[in-house]
Amino acid sequence: MTTWDYTLLAATYSLRPPYAERAVERIVETCGVSRPRVADIGAGTGHLTLDLLRHGCSVDAVEPNDAMRSIGQERTSGRAAVRWYRGTAERSGLPTGAHDLVTFGSSFNTTDTGPALAEAARMLTGRGWMACVWNHRRLDDPLQASIEALIRSRVPEYSYGSRRADQSPAIEASGLFSPATKIEESFHHEMPTADWTAAWRSHATLQRQAGPLFDSVVADIEALVRERVGDTVRVPYVTVGWLAPRRRTD
Ligand SMILES: C[S@@+](CC[C@H](N)C(=O)[O-])C[C@H]1O[C@@H](n2cnc3c(N)ncnc32)[C@H](O)[C@@H]1O
């Protein structure tokens, strides 16, 4: 299994929360065109792809992992405005200058960012934009703080790595995009507790760092959550992202 192989996580990935409606709206509106043509990179099981389709975009969804892509294809089947491709951020296989927007939904951190930004700039029209977004659980919430403490007691070196880092230096360093605007939109996601605990099984960052302890850490999280909440859990999230226009060459 390679560092970012999502095969074992695919089955529970769709249980993860959607991105904040307002964050997706801002990204789509910023493009300034009525039906943006979007390349959604690392599209996975189609979370951001579905949001983009709902906002009137036509989407080329690029995903290297077969298990993730086939769930994404199934979730978007029957939608004429989406096409799926096997490819990567660094080598998408998509044409040059044909997209108004290139998006990375929780996938920018899985890429080699320099080559991924060069590929994004190549795919964009002269007035195109790139956006990368993640959903972060609010760790100041009491339940989330307890889960965090539990994880750190079992995996002391646990770190979110570049998932929670400021992406603007990498975007600026590419020299291909103008300075990025940060997006932050909070929301609550309410769902059956069983689904939310099952979604922990698709937590790639925890899986990579917990290694052989992953199953038992997730089982402890499940036990803790069962003890604290009823059948439904309300989880506070913030969608955090960066949005940058391609640097004009004319
Ligand atoms: C955390 S998932 C995000 C999926 C989806 N975009 C979403 O918003 O839920 C990250 C995805 O990036 C994919 N990925 C890993 N390495 C990649 C790369 N080099 N280029 C593009 N995608 C990659 C993984 O297979 C996985 O499906």
PDB file of C-alpha atoms and ligand atoms in Angstrom:
ATOM      1  CA  MET A   1       0.000   0.000   0.000  1.00  0.00           C
ATOM      2  CA  THR A   2       1.437   3.428  -0.983  1.00  0.00           C
ATOM      3  CA  THR A   3       1.330   6.427   1.394  1.00  0.00           C
ATOM      4  CA  TRP A   4      -1.949   7.747   0.035  1.00  0.00           C
ATOM      5  CA  ASP A   5      -3.692   4.503  -0.938  1.00  0.00           C
ATOM      6  CA  TYR A   6      -7.370   4.931  -0.035  1.00  0.00           C
ATOM      7  CA  THR A   7      -8.474   1.416  -1.057  1.00  0.00           C
ATOM      8  CA  LEU A   8      -9.188   0.221   2.487  1.00  0.00           C
ATOM      9  CA  LEU A   9     -10.885   3.506   3.415  1.00  0.00           C
ATOM     10  CA  ALA A  10     -13.186   3.801   0.395  1.00  0.00           C
ATOM     11  CA  ALA A  11     -16.173   1.920   1.831  1.00  0.00           C
ATOM     12  CA  THR A  12     -16.704   4.345   4.733  1.00  0.00           C
ATOM     13  CA  TYR A  13     -15.469   7.515   3.009  1.00  0.00           C
ATOM     14  CA  SER A  14     -18.919   8.628   1.814  1.00  0.00           C
ATOM     15  CA  LEU A  15     -20.045   8.927   5.449  1.00  0.00           C
ATOM     16  CA  ARG A  16     -17.810  11.959   5.918  1.00  0.00           C
ATOM     17  CA  PRO A  17     -19.483  15.396   6.186  1.00  0.00           C
ATOM     18  CA  PRO A  18     -20.126  17.593   3.130  1.00  0.00           C
ATOM     19  CA  TYR A  19     -18.259  20.889   2.727  1.00  0.00           C
ATOM     20  CA  ALA A  20     -19.939  24.061   4.037  1.00  0.00           C
ATOM     21  CA  GLU A  21     -22.507  25.207   1.483  1.00  0.00           C
ATOM     22  CA  ARG A  22     -21.290  28.820   1.665  1.00  0.00           C
ATOM     23  CA  ALA A  23     -17.661  27.798   1.006  1.00  0.00           C
ATOM     24  CA  VAL A  24     -18.613  25.961  -2.203  1.00  0.00           C
ATOM     25  CA  GLU A  25     -20.854  28.866  -3.233  1.00  0.00           C
ATOM     26  CA  ARG A  26     -18.003  31.375  -2.745  1.00  0.00           C
ATOM     27  CA  ILE A  27     -15.595  29.275  -4.806  1.00  0.00           C
ATOM     28  CA  VAL A  28     -18.056  28.830  -7.671  1.00  0.00           C
ATOM     29  CA  GLU A  29     -19.182  32.484  -7.638  1.00  0.00           C
ATOM     30  CA  THR A  30     -15.579  33.721  -7.669  1.00  0.00           C
ATOM     31  CA  CYS A  31     -14.983  32.064 -11.048  1.00  0.00           C
ATOM     32  CA  GLY A  32     -17.325  34.683 -12.503  1.00  0.00           C
ATOM     33  CA  VAL A  33     -18.754  32.414 -15.199  1.00  0.00           C
ATOM     34  CA  SER A  34     -22.249  30.985 -15.282  1.00  0.00           C
ATOM     35  CA  ARG A  35     -21.551  27.248 -15.658  1.00  0.00           C
ATOM     36  CA  PRO A  36     -17.896  26.817 -14.692  1.00  0.00           C
ATOM     37  CA  ARG A  37     -15.984  23.924 -16.204  1.00  0.00           C
ATOM     38  CA  VAL A  38     -14.214  22.357 -13.245  1.00  0.00           C
ATOM     39  CA  ALA A  39     -11.419  19.820 -12.920  1.00  0.00           C
ATOM     40  CA  ASP A  40     -11.958  18.230  -9.498  1.00  0.00           C
ATOM     41  CA  ILE A  41      -8.654  16.591  -8.598  1.00  0.00           C
ATOM     42  CA  GLY A  42      -8.476  13.671  -6.179  1.00  0.00           C
ATOM     43  CA  ALA A  43     -12.253  13.511  -6.470  1.00  0.00           C
ATOM     44  CA  GLY A  44     -12.461  10.343  -4.370  1.00  0.00           C
ATOM     45  CA  THR A  45     -16.005   9.171  -3.753  1.00  0.00           C
ATOM     46  CA  GLY A  46     -17.371  12.416  -5.199  1.00  0.00           C
ATOM     47  CA  HIS A  47     -18.010  14.590  -2.122  1.00  0.00           C
ATOM     48  CA  LEU A  48     -16.891  17.888  -3.627  1.00  0.00           C
ATOM     49  CA  THR A  49     -17.872  16.736  -7.133  1.00  0.00           C
ATOM     50  CA  LEU A  50     -21.513  16.436  -5.997  1.00  0.00           C
ATOM     51  CA  ASP A  51     -21.396  19.914  -4.392  1.00  0.00           C
ATOM     52  CA  LEU A  52     -19.991  21.387  -7.622  1.00  0.00           C
ATOM     53  CA  LEU A  53     -22.670  19.677  -9.731  1.00  0.00           C
ATOM     54  CA  ARG A  54     -25.364  21.055  -7.409  1.00  0.00           C
ATOM     55  CA  HIS A  55     -23.960  24.545  -8.045  1.00  0.00           C
ATOM     56  CA  GLY A  56     -24.336  24.193 -11.820  1.00  0.00           C
ATOM     57  CA  CYS A  57     -20.744  23.282 -12.708  1.00  0.00           C
ATOM     58  CA  SER A  58     -19.724  20.713 -15.276  1.00  0.00           C
ATOM     59  CA  VAL A  59     -17.057  18.539 -13.706  1.00  0.00           C
ATOM     60  CA  ASP A  60     -14.125  16.468 -14.921  1.00  0.00           C
ATOM     61  CA  ALA A  61     -13.473  14.320 -11.858  1.00  0.00           C
ATOM     62  CA  VAL A  62      -9.933  12.934 -11.671  1.00  0.00           C
ATOM     63  CA  GLU A  63      -9.164  10.139  -9.196  1.00  0.00           C
ATOM     64  CA  PRO A  64      -6.254   7.679  -9.187  1.00  0.00           C
ATOM     65  CA  ASN A  65      -7.720   5.092  -6.792  1.00  0.00           C
ATOM     66  CA  ASP A  66     -10.022   2.550  -8.444  1.00  0.00           C
ATOM     67  CA  ALA A  67     -12.074   1.770  -5.312  1.00  0.00           C
ATOM     68  CA  MET A  68     -12.711   5.471  -4.569  1.00  0.00           C
ATOM     69  CA  ARG A  69     -13.423   6.331  -8.205  1.00  0.00           C
ATOM     70  CA  SER A  70     -15.937   3.539  -8.692  1.00  0.00           C
ATOM     71  CA  ILE A  71     -17.946   4.711  -5.634  1.00  0.00           C
ATOM     72  CA  GLY A  72     -17.764   8.274  -7.000  1.00  0.00           C
ATOM     73  CA  GLN A  73     -19.004   7.103 -10.397  1.00  0.00           C
ATOM     74  CA  GLU A  74     -21.885   5.263  -8.747  1.00  0.00           C
ATOM     75  CA  ARG A  75     -22.851   8.281  -6.575  1.00  0.00           C
ATOM     76  CA  THR A  76     -22.925  10.579  -9.629  1.00  0.00           C
ATOM     77  CA  SER A  77     -24.381   8.109 -12.120  1.00  0.00           C
ATOM     78  CA  GLY A  78     -27.047   9.555 -14.382  1.00  0.00           C
ATOM     79  CA  ARG A  79     -25.535  13.070 -14.154  1.00  0.00           C
ATOM     80  CA  ALA A  80     -24.693  14.279 -17.666  1.00  0.00           C
ATOM     81  CA  ALA A  81     -22.443  17.088 -16.369  1.00  0.00           C
ATOM     82  CA  VAL A  82     -19.759  14.830 -14.900  1.00  0.00           C
ATOM     83  CA  ARG A  83     -17.026  12.694 -16.436  1.00  0.00           C
ATOM     84  CA  TRP A  84     -14.614  10.552 -14.461  1.00  0.00           C
ATOM     85  CA  TYR A  85     -10.943  10.039 -15.312  1.00  0.00           C
ATOM     86  CA  ARG A  86      -8.183   7.910 -13.892  1.00  0.00           C
ATOM     87  CA  GLY A  87      -5.307  10.322 -13.283  1.00  0.00           C
ATOM     88  CA  THR A  88      -3.339  12.217 -10.671  1.00  0.00           C
ATOM     89  CA  ALA A  89      -2.868  15.840  -9.658  1.00  0.00           C
ATOM     90  CA  GLU A  90       0.599  15.795 -11.188  1.00  0.00           C
ATOM     91  CA  ARG A  91      -0.547  14.115 -14.402  1.00  0.00           C
ATOM     92  CA  SER A  92      -4.270  14.534 -14.893  1.00  0.00           C
ATOM     93  CA  GLY A  93      -4.531  13.630 -18.579  1.00  0.00           C
ATOM     94  CA  LEU A  94      -6.960  16.566 -19.036  1.00  0.00           C
ATOM     95  CA  PRO A  95      -6.548  19.091 -21.885  1.00  0.00           C
ATOM     96  CA  THR A  96      -4.701  22.426 -21.681  1.00  0.00           C
ATOM     97  CA  GLY A  97      -6.559  25.703 -21.041  1.00  0.00           C
ATOM     98  CA  ALA A  98     -10.005  24.099 -20.860  1.00  0.00           C
ATOM     99  CA  HIS A  99     -11.132  24.697 -17.252  1.00  0.00           C
ATOM    100  CA  ASP A 100     -12.392  27.731 -15.311  1.00  0.00           C
ATOM    101  CA  LEU A 101     -11.619  26.159 -11.944  1.00  0.00           C
ATOM    102  CA  VAL A 102      -9.377  23.385 -10.586  1.00  0.00           C
ATOM    103  CA  THR A 103     -10.437  22.074  -7.167  1.00  0.00           C
ATOM    104  CA  PHE A 104      -8.777  19.873  -4.558  1.00  0.00           C
ATOM    105  CA  GLY A 105     -11.279  18.571  -1.962  1.00  0.00           C
ATOM    106  CA  SER A 106      -9.123  17.293   0.948  1.00  0.00           C
ATOM    107  CA  SER A 107      -6.647  16.105  -1.664  1.00  0.00           C
ATOM    108  CA  PHE A 108      -4.075  18.908  -2.085  1.00  0.00           C
ATOM    109  CA  ASN A 109      -2.092  17.447   0.851  1.00  0.00           C
ATOM    110  CA  THR A 110      -1.834  14.098  -0.948  1.00  0.00           C
ATOM    111  CA  THR A 111      -0.047  15.679  -3.912  1.00  0.00           C
ATOM    112  CA  ASP A 112       3.435  16.828  -4.768  1.00  0.00           C
ATOM    113  CA  THR A 113       2.261  20.449  -4.552  1.00  0.00           C
ATOM    114  CA  GLY A 114       4.732  22.085  -6.998  1.00  0.00           C
ATOM    115  CA  PRO A 115       3.955  19.738  -9.925  1.00  0.00           C
ATOM    116  CA  ALA A 116       0.246  19.668  -8.938  1.00  0.00           C
ATOM    117  CA  LEU A 117       0.041  23.487  -9.154  1.00  0.00           C
ATOM    118  CA  ALA A 118       1.900  23.492 -12.477  1.00  0.00           C
ATOM    119  CA  GLU A 119      -0.595  20.930 -13.803  1.00  0.00           C
ATOM    120  CA  ALA A 120      -3.524  22.990 -12.443  1.00  0.00           C
ATOM    121  CA  ALA A 121      -2.195  26.155 -14.136  1.00  0.00           C
ATOM    122  CA  ARG A 122      -1.809  24.217 -17.386  1.00  0.00           C
ATOM    123  CA  MET A 123      -5.436  23.030 -17.288  1.00  0.00           C
ATOM    124  CA  LEU A 124      -6.859  26.488 -16.551  1.00  0.00           C
ATOM    125  CA  THR A 125      -7.983  29.183 -18.930  1.00  0.00           C
ATOM    126  CA  GLY A 126      -6.120  32.524 -18.625  1.00  0.00           C
ATOM    127  CA  ARG A 127      -8.759  33.714 -16.131  1.00  0.00           C
ATOM    128  CA  GLY A 128      -9.068  30.462 -14.198  1.00  0.00           C
ATOM    129  CA  TRP A 129      -8.907  29.813 -10.446  1.00  0.00           C
ATOM    130  CA  MET A 130      -7.621  27.058  -8.166  1.00  0.00           C
ATOM    131  CA  ALA A 131      -9.168  26.121  -4.840  1.00  0.00           C
ATOM    132  CA  CYS A 132      -8.199  23.665  -2.139  1.00  0.00           C
ATOM    133  CA  VAL A 133     -10.488  22.889   0.813  1.00  0.00           C
ATOM    134  CA  TRP A 134     -10.638  20.676   3.879  1.00  0.00           C
ATOM    135  CA  ASN A 135     -13.175  20.076   6.632  1.00  0.00           C
ATOM    136  CA  HIS A 136     -11.674  20.443  10.096  1.00  0.00           C
ATOM    137  CA  ARG A 137     -13.420  19.230  13.221  1.00  0.00           C
ATOM    138  CA  ARG A 138     -13.504  22.035  15.769  1.00  0.00           C
ATOM    139  CA  LEU A 139     -11.178  20.754  18.445  1.00  0.00           C
ATOM    140  CA  ASP A 140     -12.420  23.329  20.987  1.00  0.00           C
ATOM    141  CA  ASP A 141     -15.704  21.388  21.302  1.00  0.00           C
ATOM    142  CA  PRO A 142     -15.718  19.263  24.540  1.00  0.00           C
ATOM    143  CA  LEU A 143     -16.425  15.898  22.834  1.00  0.00           C
ATOM    144  CA  GLN A 144     -13.865  16.567  20.096  1.00  0.00           C
ATOM    145  CA  ALA A 145     -11.280  17.656  22.693  1.00  0.00           C
ATOM    146  CA  SER A 146     -11.757  14.330  24.534  1.00  0.00           C
ATOM    147  CA  ILE A 147     -11.319  12.394  21.274  1.00  0.00           C
ATOM    148  CA  GLU A 148      -8.188  14.402  20.566  1.00  0.00           C
ATOM    149  CA  ALA A 149      -6.794  13.605  24.031  1.00  0.00           C
ATOM    150  CA  LEU A 150      -7.575   9.915  23.502  1.00  0.00           C
ATOM    151  CA  ILE A 151      -5.767   9.856  20.145  1.00  0.00           C
ATOM    152  CA  ARG A 152      -2.733  11.604  21.605  1.00  0.00           C
ATOM    153  CA  SER A 153      -2.614   9.196  24.557  1.00  0.00           C
ATOM    154  CA  ARG A 154      -2.364   6.292  22.089  1.00  0.00           C
ATOM    155  CA  VAL A 155      -0.375   7.968  19.263  1.00  0.00           C
ATOM    156  CA  PRO A 156       1.729  10.613  21.100  1.00  0.00           C
ATOM    157  CA  GLU A 157       3.361  12.020  17.952  1.00  0.00           C
ATOM    158  CA  TYR A 158      -0.005  12.428  16.182  1.00  0.00           C
ATOM    159  CA  SER A 159      -0.007  15.369  13.769  1.00  0.00           C
ATOM    160  CA  TYR A 160      -2.407  16.601  11.105  1.00  0.00           C
ATOM    161  CA  GLY A 161       0.557  17.392   8.858  1.00  0.00           C
ATOM    162  CA  SER A 162      -0.145  19.683   5.932  1.00  0.00           C
ATOM    163  CA  ARG A 163      -3.940  19.050   6.165  1.00  0.00           C
ATOM    164  CA  ARG A 164      -4.265  21.870   8.707  1.00  0.00           C
ATOM    165  CA  ALA A 165      -1.359  24.002   7.434  1.00  0.00           C
ATOM    166  CA  ASP A 166      -1.501  27.391   5.694  1.00  0.00           C
ATOM    167  CA  GLN A 167      -1.428  26.564   1.959  1.00  0.00           C
ATOM    168  CA  SER A 168      -0.793  30.114   0.735  1.00  0.00           C
ATOM    169  CA  PRO A 169       3.055  29.914   0.852  1.00  0.00           C
ATOM    170  CA  ALA A 170       3.063  26.849  -1.452  1.00  0.00           C
ATOM    171  CA  ILE A 171       0.572  28.502  -3.817  1.00  0.00           C
ATOM    172  CA  GLU A 172       2.603  31.724  -3.911  1.00  0.00           C
ATOM    173  CA  ALA A 173       5.946  29.874  -4.281  1.00  0.00           C
ATOM    174  CA  SER A 174       4.707  28.247  -7.495  1.00  0.00           C
ATOM    175  CA  GLY A 175       4.808  31.689  -9.157  1.00  0.00           C
ATOM    176  CA  LEU A 176       1.789  30.566 -11.174  1.00  0.00           C
ATOM    177  CA  PHE A 177      -1.007  32.013  -9.035  1.00  0.00           C
ATOM    178  CA  SER A 178      -1.714  35.425  -7.524  1.00  0.00           C
ATOM    179  CA  PRO A 179      -1.946  35.560  -3.700  1.00  0.00           C
ATOM    180  CA  ALA A 180      -4.619  33.263  -2.289  1.00  0.00           C
ATOM    181  CA  THR A 181      -7.702  34.304  -0.313  1.00  0.00           C
ATOM    182  CA  LYS A 182      -8.526  32.198   2.729  1.00  0.00           C
ATOM    183  CA  ILE A 183     -12.027  30.807   3.144  1.00  0.00           C
ATOM    184  CA  GLU A 184     -13.423  29.738   6.540  1.00  0.00           C
ATOM    185  CA  GLU A 185     -17.054  28.693   6.942  1.00  0.00           C
ATOM    186  CA  SER A 186     -18.334  26.967  10.083  1.00  0.00           C
ATOM    187  CA  PHE A 187     -21.186  24.508  10.189  1.00  0.00           C
ATOM    188  CA  HIS A 188     -22.598  21.665  12.274  1.00  0.00           C
ATOM    189  CA  HIS A 189     -23.095  18.227  10.866  1.00  0.00           C
ATOM    190  CA  GLU A 190     -25.724  16.108  12.585  1.00  0.00           C
ATOM    191  CA  MET A 191     -25.778  12.426  11.817  1.00  0.00           C
ATOM    192  CA  PRO A 192     -26.478   8.984  13.305  1.00  0.00           C
ATOM    193  CA  THR A 193     -23.754   8.309  15.875  1.00  0.00           C
ATOM    194  CA  ALA A 194     -23.092   4.902  14.288  1.00  0.00           C
ATOM    195  CA  ASP A 195     -22.368   6.539  10.908  1.00  0.00           C
ATOM    196  CA  TRP A 196     -20.076   9.120  12.442  1.00  0.00           C
ATOM    197  CA  THR A 197     -18.054   6.557  14.351  1.00  0.00           C
ATOM    198  CA  ALA A 198     -17.921   4.360  11.214  1.00  0.00           C
ATOM    199  CA  ALA A 199     -16.534   7.352   9.307  1.00  0.00           C
ATOM    200  CA  TRP A 200     -13.478   7.270  11.582  1.00  0.00           C
ATOM    201  CA  ARG A 201     -12.543   4.119   9.670  1.00  0.00           C
ATOM    202  CA  SER A 202     -11.894   6.367   6.626  1.00  0.00           C
ATOM    203  CA  HIS A 203      -9.539   8.727   8.509  1.00  0.00           C
ATOM    204  CA  ALA A 204      -6.406   8.428   6.353  1.00  0.00           C
ATOM    205  CA  THR A 205      -4.179  10.661   8.534  1.00  0.00           C
ATOM    206  CA  LEU A 206      -4.965   8.643  11.674  1.00  0.00           C
ATOM    207  CA  GLN A 207      -4.586   5.364   9.806  1.00  0.00           C
ATOM    208  CA  ARG A 208      -1.141   6.280   8.508  1.00  0.00           C
ATOM    209  CA  GLN A 209       0.123   7.453  11.884  1.00  0.00           C
ATOM    210  CA  ALA A 210      -1.513   4.862  14.145  1.00  0.00           C
ATOM    211  CA  GLY A 211      -0.335   1.987  11.924  1.00  0.00           C
ATOM    212  CA  PRO A 212      -1.192  -1.354  13.584  1.00  0.00           C
ATOM    213  CA  LEU A 213      -2.972   0.485  16.438  1.00  0.00           C
ATOM    214  CA  PHE A 214      -5.540   2.013  14.042  1.00  0.00           C
ATOM    215  CA  ASP A 215      -8.348  -0.507  14.680  1.00  0.00           C
ATOM    216  CA  SER A 216      -8.029  -0.342  18.445  1.00  0.00           C
ATOM    217  CA  VAL A 217      -7.815   3.484  18.506  1.00  0.00           C
ATOM    218  CA  VAL A 218     -10.982   3.704  16.390  1.00  0.00           C
ATOM    219  CA  ALA A 219     -12.689   1.149  18.696  1.00  0.00           C
ATOM    220  CA  ASP A 220     -11.763   3.338  21.715  1.00  0.00           C
ATOM    221  CA  ILE A 221     -13.154   6.432  19.951  1.00  0.00           C
ATOM    222  CA  GLU A 222     -16.375   4.513  19.261  1.00  0.00           C
ATOM    223  CA  ALA A 223     -16.646   3.497  22.933  1.00  0.00           C
ATOM    224  CA  LEU A 224     -16.002   7.080  24.121  1.00  0.00           C
ATOM    225  CA  VAL A 225     -18.614   8.539  21.761  1.00  0.00           C
ATOM    226  CA  ARG A 226     -21.203   5.885  22.712  1.00  0.00           C
ATOM    227  CA  GLU A 227     -20.679   6.808  26.373  1.00  0.00           C
ATOM    228  CA  ARG A 228     -21.156  10.571  25.740  1.00  0.00           C
ATOM    229  CA  VAL A 229     -23.939  10.940  23.154  1.00  0.00           C
ATOM    230  CA  GLY A 230     -27.210   9.307  22.140  1.00  0.00           C
ATOM    231  CA  ASP A 231     -28.195   7.964  18.729  1.00  0.00           C
ATOM    232  CA  THR A 232     -27.423  11.284  17.025  1.00  0.00           C
ATOM    233  CA  VAL A 233     -24.257  13.322  17.191  1.00  0.00           C
ATOM    234  CA  ARG A 234     -23.851  17.004  16.267  1.00  0.00           C
ATOM    235  CA  VAL A 235     -20.291  17.700  15.206  1.00  0.00           C
ATOM    236  CA  PRO A 236     -18.929  21.230  14.704  1.00  0.00           C
ATOM    237  CA  TYR A 237     -16.765  21.627  11.606  1.00  0.00           C
ATOM    238  CA  VAL A 238     -15.144  24.447   9.706  1.00  0.00           C
ATOM    239  CA  THR A 239     -14.497  24.253   5.989  1.00  0.00           C
ATOM    240  CA  VAL A 240     -11.102  25.870   5.466  1.00  0.00           C
ATOM    241  CA  GLY A 241      -9.759  26.621   2.010  1.00  0.00           C
ATOM    242  CA  TRP A 242      -7.601  28.786  -0.237  1.00  0.00           C
ATOM    243  CA  LEU A 243      -8.732  30.280  -3.499  1.00  0.00           C
ATOM    244  CA  ALA A 244      -6.266  31.804  -5.985  1.00  0.00           C
ATOM    245  CA  PRO A 245      -6.463  33.158  -9.544  1.00  0.00           C
ATOM    246  CA  ARG A 246      -4.025  31.974 -12.157  1.00  0.00           C
ATOM    247  CA  ARG A 247      -1.358  34.656 -12.633  1.00  0.00           C
ATOM    248  CA  ARG A 248      -2.122  36.590 -15.789  1.00  0.00           C
ATOM    249  CA  THR A 249       0.492  36.376 -18.509  1.00  0.00           C
ATOM    250  CA  ASP A 250      -1.104  38.892 -20.922  1.00  0.00           C
TER     251      ASP A 250
HETATM  252  C1  LIG B   1      -9.251  12.633   1.404  1.00  0.00           C
HETATM  253  S1  LIG B   1      -9.714  12.017  -0.157  1.00  0.00           S
HETATM  254  C2  LIG B   1     -10.750  13.295  -0.762  1.00  0.00           C
HETATM  255  C3  LIG B   1     -11.801  12.867  -1.729  1.00  0.00           C
HETATM  256  C4  LIG B   1     -12.792  13.945  -2.192  1.00  0.00           C
HETATM  257  N1  LIG B   1     -12.157  14.943  -2.997  1.00  0.00           N
HETATM  258  C5  LIG B   1     -13.509  14.619  -1.048  1.00  0.00           C
HETATM  259  O1  LIG B   1     -13.614  15.844  -1.058  1.00  0.00           O
HETATM  260  O2  LIG B   1     -14.008  13.928  -0.156  1.00  0.00           O
HETATM  261  C6  LIG B   1      -8.213  12.274  -1.074  1.00  0.00           C
HETATM  262  C7  LIG B   1      -8.222  11.636  -2.438  1.00  0.00           C
HETATM  263  O3  LIG B   1      -7.018  12.012  -3.133  1.00  0.00           O
HETATM  264  C8  LIG B   1      -6.605  10.886  -3.894  1.00  0.00           C
HETATM  265  N2  LIG B   1      -5.147  11.022  -4.211  1.00  0.00           N
HETATM  266  C9  LIG B   1      -4.087  10.493  -3.588  1.00  0.00           C
HETATM  267  N3  LIG B   1      -2.946  10.863  -4.198  1.00  0.00           N
HETATM  268  C10 LIG B   1      -3.296  11.662  -5.233  1.00  0.00           C
HETATM  269  C11 LIG B   1      -2.597  12.351  -6.267  1.00  0.00           C
HETATM  270  N4  LIG B   1      -1.260  12.323  -6.338  1.00  0.00           N
HETATM  271  N5  LIG B   1      -3.302  13.033  -7.188  1.00  0.00           N
HETATM  272  C12 LIG B   1      -4.668  13.107  -7.117  1.00  0.00           C
HETATM  273  N6  LIG B   1      -5.376  12.475  -6.164  1.00  0.00           N
HETATM  274  C13 LIG B   1      -4.716  11.758  -5.226  1.00  0.00           C
HETATM  275  C14 LIG B   1      -6.930   9.693  -3.032  1.00  0.00           C
HETATM  276  O4  LIG B   1      -6.993   8.494  -3.784  1.00  0.00           O
HETATM  277  C15 LIG B   1      -8.265  10.119  -2.427  1.00  0.00           C
HETATM  278  O5  LIG B   1      -9.348   9.672  -3.191  1.00  0.00           O
END
